[in-house]
Coordinates of C-alpha atoms in Angstrom, one line a residue:
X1 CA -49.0 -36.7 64.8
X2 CA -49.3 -34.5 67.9
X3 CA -47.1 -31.4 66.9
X4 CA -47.2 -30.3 70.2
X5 CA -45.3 -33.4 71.2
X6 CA -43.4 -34.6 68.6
X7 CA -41.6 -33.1 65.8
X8 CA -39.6 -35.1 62.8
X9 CA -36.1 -34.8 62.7
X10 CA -33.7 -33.7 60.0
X11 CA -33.0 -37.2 59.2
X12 CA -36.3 -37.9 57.6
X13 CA -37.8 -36.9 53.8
X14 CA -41.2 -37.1 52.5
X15 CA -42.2 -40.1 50.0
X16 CA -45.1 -40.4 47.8
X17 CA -46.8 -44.2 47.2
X18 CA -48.8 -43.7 44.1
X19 CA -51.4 -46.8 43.4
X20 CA -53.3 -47.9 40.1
X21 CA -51.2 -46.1 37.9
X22 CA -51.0 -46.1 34.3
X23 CA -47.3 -48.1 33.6
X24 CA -46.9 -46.2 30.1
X25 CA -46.5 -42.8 31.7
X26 CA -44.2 -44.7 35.0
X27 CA -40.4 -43.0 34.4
X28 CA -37.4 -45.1 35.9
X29 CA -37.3 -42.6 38.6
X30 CA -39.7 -45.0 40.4
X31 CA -39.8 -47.9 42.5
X32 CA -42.0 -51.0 42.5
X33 CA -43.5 -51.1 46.5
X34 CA -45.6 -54.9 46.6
X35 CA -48.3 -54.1 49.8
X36 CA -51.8 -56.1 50.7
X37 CA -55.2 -54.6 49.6
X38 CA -58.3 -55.9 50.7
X39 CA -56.4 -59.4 51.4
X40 CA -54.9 -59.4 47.9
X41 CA -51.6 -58.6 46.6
X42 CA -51.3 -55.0 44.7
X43 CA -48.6 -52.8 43.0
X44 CA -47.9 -49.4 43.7
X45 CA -45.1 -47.0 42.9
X46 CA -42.5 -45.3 45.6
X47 CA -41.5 -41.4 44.6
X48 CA -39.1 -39.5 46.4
X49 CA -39.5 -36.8 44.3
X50 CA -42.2 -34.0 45.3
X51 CA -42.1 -32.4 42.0
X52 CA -42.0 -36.0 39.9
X53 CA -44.7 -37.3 42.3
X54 CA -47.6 -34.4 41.6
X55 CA -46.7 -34.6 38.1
X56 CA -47.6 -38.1 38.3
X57 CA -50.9 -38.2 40.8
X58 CA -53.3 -37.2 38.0
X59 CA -52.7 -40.4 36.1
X60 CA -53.4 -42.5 39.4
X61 CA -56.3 -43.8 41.1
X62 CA -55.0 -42.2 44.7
X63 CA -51.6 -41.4 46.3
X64 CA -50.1 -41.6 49.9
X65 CA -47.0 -38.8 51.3
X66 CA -45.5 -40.8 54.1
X67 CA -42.5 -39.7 55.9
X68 CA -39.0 -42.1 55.7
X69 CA -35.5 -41.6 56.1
X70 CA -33.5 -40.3 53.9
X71 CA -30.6 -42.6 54.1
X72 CA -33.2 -45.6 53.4
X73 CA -34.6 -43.6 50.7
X74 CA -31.9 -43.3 48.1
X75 CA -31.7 -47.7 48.8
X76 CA -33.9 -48.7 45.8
X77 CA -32.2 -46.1 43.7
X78 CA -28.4 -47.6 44.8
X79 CA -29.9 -50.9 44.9
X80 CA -28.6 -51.0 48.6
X81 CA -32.3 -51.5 49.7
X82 CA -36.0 -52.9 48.6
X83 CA -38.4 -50.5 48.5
X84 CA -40.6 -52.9 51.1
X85 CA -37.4 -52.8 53.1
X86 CA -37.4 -48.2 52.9
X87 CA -40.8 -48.3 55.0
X88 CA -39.3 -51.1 57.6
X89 CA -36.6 -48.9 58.5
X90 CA -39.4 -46.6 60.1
X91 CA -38.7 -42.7 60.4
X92 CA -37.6 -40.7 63.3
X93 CA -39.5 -38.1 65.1
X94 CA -37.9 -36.6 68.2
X95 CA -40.3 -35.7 71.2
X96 CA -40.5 -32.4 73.6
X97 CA -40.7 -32.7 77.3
X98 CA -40.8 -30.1 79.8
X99 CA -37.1 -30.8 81.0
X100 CA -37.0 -28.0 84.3
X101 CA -40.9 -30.0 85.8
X102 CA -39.3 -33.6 85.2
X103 CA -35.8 -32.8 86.9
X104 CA -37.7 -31.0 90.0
X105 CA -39.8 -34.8 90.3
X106 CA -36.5 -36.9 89.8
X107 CA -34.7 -35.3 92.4
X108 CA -37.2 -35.3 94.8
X109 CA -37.5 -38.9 94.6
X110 CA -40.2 -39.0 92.2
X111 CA -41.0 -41.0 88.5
X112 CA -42.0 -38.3 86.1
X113 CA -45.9 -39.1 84.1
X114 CA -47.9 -37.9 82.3
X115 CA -51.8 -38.0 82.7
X116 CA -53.6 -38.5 78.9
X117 CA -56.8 -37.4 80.3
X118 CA -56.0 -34.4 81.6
X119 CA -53.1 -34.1 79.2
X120 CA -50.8 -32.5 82.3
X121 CA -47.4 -33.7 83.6
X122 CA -47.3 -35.3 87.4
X123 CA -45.2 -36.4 89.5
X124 CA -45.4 -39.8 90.9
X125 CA -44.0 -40.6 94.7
X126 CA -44.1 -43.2 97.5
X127 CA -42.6 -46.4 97.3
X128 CA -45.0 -47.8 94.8
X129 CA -45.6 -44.9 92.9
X130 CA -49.4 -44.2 93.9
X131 CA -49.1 -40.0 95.5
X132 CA -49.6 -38.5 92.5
X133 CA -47.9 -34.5 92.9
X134 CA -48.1 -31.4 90.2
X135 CA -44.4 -30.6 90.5
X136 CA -42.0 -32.9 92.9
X137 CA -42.5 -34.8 96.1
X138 CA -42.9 -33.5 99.7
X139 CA -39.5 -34.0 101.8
X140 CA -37.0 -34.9 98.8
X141 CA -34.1 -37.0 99.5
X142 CA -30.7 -34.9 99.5
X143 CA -30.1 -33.6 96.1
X144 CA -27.2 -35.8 93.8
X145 CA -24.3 -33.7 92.3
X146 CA -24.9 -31.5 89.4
X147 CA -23.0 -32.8 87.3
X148 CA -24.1 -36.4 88.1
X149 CA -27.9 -35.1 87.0
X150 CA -26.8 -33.3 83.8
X151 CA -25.0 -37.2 82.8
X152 CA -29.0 -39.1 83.6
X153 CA -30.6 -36.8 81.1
X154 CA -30.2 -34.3 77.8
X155 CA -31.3 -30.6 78.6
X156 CA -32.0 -28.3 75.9
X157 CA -33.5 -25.1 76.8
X158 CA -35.9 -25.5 79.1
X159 CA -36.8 -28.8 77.0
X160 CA -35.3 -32.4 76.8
X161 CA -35.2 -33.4 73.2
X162 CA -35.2 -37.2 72.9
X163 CA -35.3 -39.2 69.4
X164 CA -38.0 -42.2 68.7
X165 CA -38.1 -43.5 65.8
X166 CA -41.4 -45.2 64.7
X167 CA -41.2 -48.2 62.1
X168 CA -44.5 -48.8 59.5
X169 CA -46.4 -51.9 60.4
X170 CA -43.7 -53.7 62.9
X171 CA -43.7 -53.2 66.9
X172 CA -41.2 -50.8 68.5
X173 CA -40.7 -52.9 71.1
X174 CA -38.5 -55.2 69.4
X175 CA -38.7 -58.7 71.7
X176 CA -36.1 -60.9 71.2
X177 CA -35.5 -63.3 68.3
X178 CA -34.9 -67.0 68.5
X179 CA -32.1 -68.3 66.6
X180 CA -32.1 -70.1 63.1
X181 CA -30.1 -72.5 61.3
X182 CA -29.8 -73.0 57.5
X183 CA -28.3 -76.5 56.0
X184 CA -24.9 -76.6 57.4
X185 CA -24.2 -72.8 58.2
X186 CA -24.9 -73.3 61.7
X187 CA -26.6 -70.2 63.6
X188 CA -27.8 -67.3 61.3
X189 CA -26.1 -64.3 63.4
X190 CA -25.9 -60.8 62.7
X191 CA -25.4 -58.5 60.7
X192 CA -27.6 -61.1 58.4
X193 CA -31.3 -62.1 59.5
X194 CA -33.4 -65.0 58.0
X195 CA -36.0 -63.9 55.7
X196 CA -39.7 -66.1 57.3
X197 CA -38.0 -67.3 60.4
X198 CA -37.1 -63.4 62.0
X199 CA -37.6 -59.9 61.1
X200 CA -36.0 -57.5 59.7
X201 CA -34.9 -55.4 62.6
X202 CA -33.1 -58.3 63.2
X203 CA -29.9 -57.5 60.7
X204 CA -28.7 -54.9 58.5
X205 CA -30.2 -53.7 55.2
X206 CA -29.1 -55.8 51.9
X207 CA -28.0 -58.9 54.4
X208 CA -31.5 -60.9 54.3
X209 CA -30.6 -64.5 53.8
X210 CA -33.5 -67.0 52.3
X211 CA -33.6 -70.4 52.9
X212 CA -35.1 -73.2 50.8
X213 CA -34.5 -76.9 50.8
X214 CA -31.4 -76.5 53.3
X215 CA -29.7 -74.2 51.0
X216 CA -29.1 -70.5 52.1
X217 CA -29.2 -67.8 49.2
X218 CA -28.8 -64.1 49.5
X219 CA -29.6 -61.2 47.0
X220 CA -26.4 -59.0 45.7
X221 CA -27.4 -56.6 43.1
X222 CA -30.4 -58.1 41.8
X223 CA -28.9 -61.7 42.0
X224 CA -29.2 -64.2 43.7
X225 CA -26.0 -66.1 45.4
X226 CA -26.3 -69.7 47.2
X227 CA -24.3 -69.0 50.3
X228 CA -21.2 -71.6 50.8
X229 CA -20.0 -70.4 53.9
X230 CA -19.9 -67.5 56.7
X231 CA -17.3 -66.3 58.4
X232 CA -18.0 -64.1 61.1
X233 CA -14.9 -63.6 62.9
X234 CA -13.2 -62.8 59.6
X235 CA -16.7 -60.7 58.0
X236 CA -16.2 -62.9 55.2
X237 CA -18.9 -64.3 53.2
X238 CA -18.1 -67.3 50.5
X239 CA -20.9 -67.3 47.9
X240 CA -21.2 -69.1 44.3
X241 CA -23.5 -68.8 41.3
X242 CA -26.6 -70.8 40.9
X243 CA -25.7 -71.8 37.7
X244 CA -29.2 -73.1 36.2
X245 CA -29.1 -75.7 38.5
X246 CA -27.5 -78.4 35.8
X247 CA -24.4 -80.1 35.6
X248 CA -22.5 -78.4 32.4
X249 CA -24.5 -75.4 32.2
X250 CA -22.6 -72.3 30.4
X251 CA -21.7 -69.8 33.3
X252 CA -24.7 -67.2 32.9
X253 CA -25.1 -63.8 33.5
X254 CA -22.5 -61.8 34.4
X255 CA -21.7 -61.6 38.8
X256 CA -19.6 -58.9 39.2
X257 CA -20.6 -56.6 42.2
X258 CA -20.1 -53.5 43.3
X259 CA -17.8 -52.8 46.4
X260 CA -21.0 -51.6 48.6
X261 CA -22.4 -52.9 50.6
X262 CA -19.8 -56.3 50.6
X263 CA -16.7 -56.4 48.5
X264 CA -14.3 -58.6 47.3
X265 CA -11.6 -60.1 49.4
X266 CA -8.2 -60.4 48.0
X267 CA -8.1 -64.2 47.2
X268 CA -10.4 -62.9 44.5
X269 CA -10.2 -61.8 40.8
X270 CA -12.5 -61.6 37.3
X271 CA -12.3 -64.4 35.3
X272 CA -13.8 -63.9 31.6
X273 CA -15.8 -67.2 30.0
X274 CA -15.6 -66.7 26.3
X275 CA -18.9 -68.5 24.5
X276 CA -19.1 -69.8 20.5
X277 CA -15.9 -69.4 20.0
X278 CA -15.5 -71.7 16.4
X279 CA -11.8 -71.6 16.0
X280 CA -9.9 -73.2 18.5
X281 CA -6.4 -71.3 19.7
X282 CA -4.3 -73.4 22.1
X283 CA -3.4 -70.0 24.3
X284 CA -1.3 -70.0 27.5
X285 CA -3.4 -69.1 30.6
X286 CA -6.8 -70.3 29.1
X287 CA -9.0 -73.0 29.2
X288 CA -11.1 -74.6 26.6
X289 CA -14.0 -76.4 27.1
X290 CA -17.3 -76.9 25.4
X291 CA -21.2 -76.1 28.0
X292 CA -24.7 -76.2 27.3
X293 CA -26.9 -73.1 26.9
X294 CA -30.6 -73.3 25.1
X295 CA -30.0 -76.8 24.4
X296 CA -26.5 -76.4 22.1
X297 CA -22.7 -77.0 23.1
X298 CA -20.9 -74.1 23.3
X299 CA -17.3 -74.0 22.3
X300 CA -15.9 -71.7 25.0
X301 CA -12.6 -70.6 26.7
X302 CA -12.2 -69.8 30.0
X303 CA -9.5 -66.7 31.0
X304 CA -8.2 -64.9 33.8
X305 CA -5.7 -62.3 32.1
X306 CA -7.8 -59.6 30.9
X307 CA -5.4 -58.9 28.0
X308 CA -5.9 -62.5 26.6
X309 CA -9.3 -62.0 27.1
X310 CA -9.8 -59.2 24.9
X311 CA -8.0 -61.1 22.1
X312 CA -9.8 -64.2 22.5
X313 CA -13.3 -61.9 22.2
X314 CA -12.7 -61.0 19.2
X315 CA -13.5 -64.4 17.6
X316 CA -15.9 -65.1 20.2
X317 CA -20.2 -64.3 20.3
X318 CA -20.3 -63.6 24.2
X319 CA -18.4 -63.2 27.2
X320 CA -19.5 -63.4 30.8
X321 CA -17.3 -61.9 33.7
X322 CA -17.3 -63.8 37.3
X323 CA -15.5 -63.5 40.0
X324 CA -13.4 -66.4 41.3
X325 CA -10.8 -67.7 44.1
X326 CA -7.7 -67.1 42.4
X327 CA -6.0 -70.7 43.6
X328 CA -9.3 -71.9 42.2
X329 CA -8.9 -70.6 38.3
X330 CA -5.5 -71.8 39.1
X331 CA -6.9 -75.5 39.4
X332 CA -9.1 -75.1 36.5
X333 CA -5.9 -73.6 34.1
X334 CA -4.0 -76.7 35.3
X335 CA -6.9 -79.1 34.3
X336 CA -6.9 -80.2 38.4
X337 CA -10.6 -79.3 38.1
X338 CA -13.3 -78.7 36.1
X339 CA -15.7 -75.5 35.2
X340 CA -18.4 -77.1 37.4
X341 CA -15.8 -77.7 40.3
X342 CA -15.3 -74.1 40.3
X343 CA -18.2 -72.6 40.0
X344 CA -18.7 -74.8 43.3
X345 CA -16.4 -73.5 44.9
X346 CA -17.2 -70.0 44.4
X347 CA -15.7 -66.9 45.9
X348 CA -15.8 -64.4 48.7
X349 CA -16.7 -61.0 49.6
X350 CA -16.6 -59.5 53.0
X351 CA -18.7 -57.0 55.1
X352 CA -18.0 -53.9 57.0
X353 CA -20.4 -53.3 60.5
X354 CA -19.2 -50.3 61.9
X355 CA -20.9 -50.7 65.1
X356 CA -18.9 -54.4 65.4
X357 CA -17.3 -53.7 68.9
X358 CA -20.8 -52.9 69.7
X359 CA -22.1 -55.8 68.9
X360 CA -20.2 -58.0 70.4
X361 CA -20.7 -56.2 74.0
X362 CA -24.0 -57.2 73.0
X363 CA -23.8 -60.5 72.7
X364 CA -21.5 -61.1 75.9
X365 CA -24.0 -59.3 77.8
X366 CA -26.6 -61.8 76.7
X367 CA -28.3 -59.4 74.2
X368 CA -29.3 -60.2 70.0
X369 CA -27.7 -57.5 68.2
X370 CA -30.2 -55.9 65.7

């Protein structure tokens, strides 16, 4: 990078991408990074820390100190973000014009340029921007207000400090996307973007959507959700489990998640399935019911009340914690509906974009929010 012209910002943080390592000497502090070598797929290991990643260079092949920001660097960590995902979010440099020659060619009439060859600032002039001019153009137009000027353009110094922020392997240029559908969600819209069909630039971190066989699935916390519905006036998201993909399977692993990035709404709360529970209790406020799991029937209870729960556990070998719709486990309790009926129905979490008034300026100005 030409120092003389750029300079990185406070926003960004070195990384370290460490390839043919030995795994046995790989502490948790790092990341898995999957990237193309010589056409074929190959592993390598993401570092934030300076210290952790010199330590770790001498039982390598070779590394790479790339600079990212440091937002999108604590992702993998938070599991907010994939460490593919760190390097698409790109870094931010900030750039360093001569502010005093540019505002003498802009009031004058003139398109500020700058010549590579000669590596100088010039003016541009003339209606189609052919007079080239060191400084400003002859016989300048009268000059706009002051105050007007100081609105067009940031002066810092004698320099105008403007941010760029360059993204690793993708254009900056971001063209518009066309639009995609998914089964029968309609239009994929932001903040979420369809993983294949756009890219990423095109949504938020942590809301890339899949879609295989008309189904649309999206990763929360290392698991993956089939998507039932999205609501985007409301920023609500219904989701449910993919529960092995059989009829009567046991409810399997745990689905809790944590408030960030999406949380709960409030037509949601923890139910607790009980599995091998032997001796049967008729109990208020739970449901019994017997699901497969490595080939057996389970005897299992299903609970809302976390008090019943706990007493329940006790003569029970596992419990699993999902979130619900509350009417739902209502159903269920009332034998209205069955375990697999609720698991289909699934629950909801909703999203927070701060920059939503923005985006839908955007959009009514006939622009694709990314």
């Amino acid at each position: 990078m030409d120092c003389a012209l750029f300079r990185y910002t406070s926003k960004n943080q070195n990384a370290t991408l460490l390839y043919d390592c030995d795994p046995e000497f790989l502490p948790p502090q790092t990341s898995e990074l999957l990237c193309m070598k010589n056409g074929k797929p190959e592993h390598a290991s993401f570092v934030t820390d300076t210290y952790l990643a010199n330590q770790l260079a001498s039982r390598c092949e070779f590394s790479v100190v790339v600079p990212v920001l440091a937002t999108a660097a604590q992702g993998p960590a938070n599991h907010s973000l994939h460490t593919n995902d760190v390097l698409g979010q790109g870094f931010e440099v900030e750039w360093i014009v001569d502010g005093t020659q540019c505002r003498a060619c802009t009031v004058s009439g003139g398109i500020c340029r700058y010549n590579m060859t000669s590596q100088k600032f010039f003016c541009a002039c003339g209606e189609s921007g052919d007079q080239a001019y060191p400084i400003s153009c002859p016989n300048p137009p009268e000059l706009p207000p002051a105050s007007n000027f100081a609105e067009s353009i940031s002066i810092k110094g004698d320099s105008m400090i403007s941010h760029f922020q360059f993204i690793w392997g993708y254009p900056k240029l971001l063209k518009p996307q066309p639009s995609f559908q998914c089964g029968g969600l309609g239009k994929i819209e932001y903040p979420f973007w369809l993983d294949g069909h756009q890219p990423h630039y095109c949504g938020r971190p942590g809301s890339r959507l899949h879609c295989q066989n008309g189904e649309a699935t999206i990763g929360i916390m290392h698991r993956k959700y089939r998507i039932i519905n999205i609501d985007y006036n409301a920023q609500v998201l219904k989701v449910g489990t993919i529960n092995n993909g059989s009829k009567g399977a046991c409810p399997h692993p745990n689905a809790t998640i944590d408030p960030s990035p999406m949380s709960y709404t409030s037509k949601v709360e923890n139910s607790t399935f009980l599995f091998d529970c032997w001796q049967y209790e008729d109990h208020p406020g739970s449901y019994w019911f017997t699901c497969e799991m490595d080939d057996l029937q389970r005897p299992s209870y299903f609970v809302v009340n976390t008090s019943l729960a706990n007493e329940l556990g006790s003569k029970c070998a596992e419990r699993v914690v999902i979130p619900v719709l509350g009417t739902v486990a209502q159903a269920l309790l009332n034998h209205s509906l069955d375990v697999d009926g609720l698991l289909r129905e699934g629950f909801e979490v909703e999203w927070e974009v701060e920059e939503e008034e923005e985006c839908g300026e955007c959009v009514e100005s006939g622009g694709g929010c990314g």
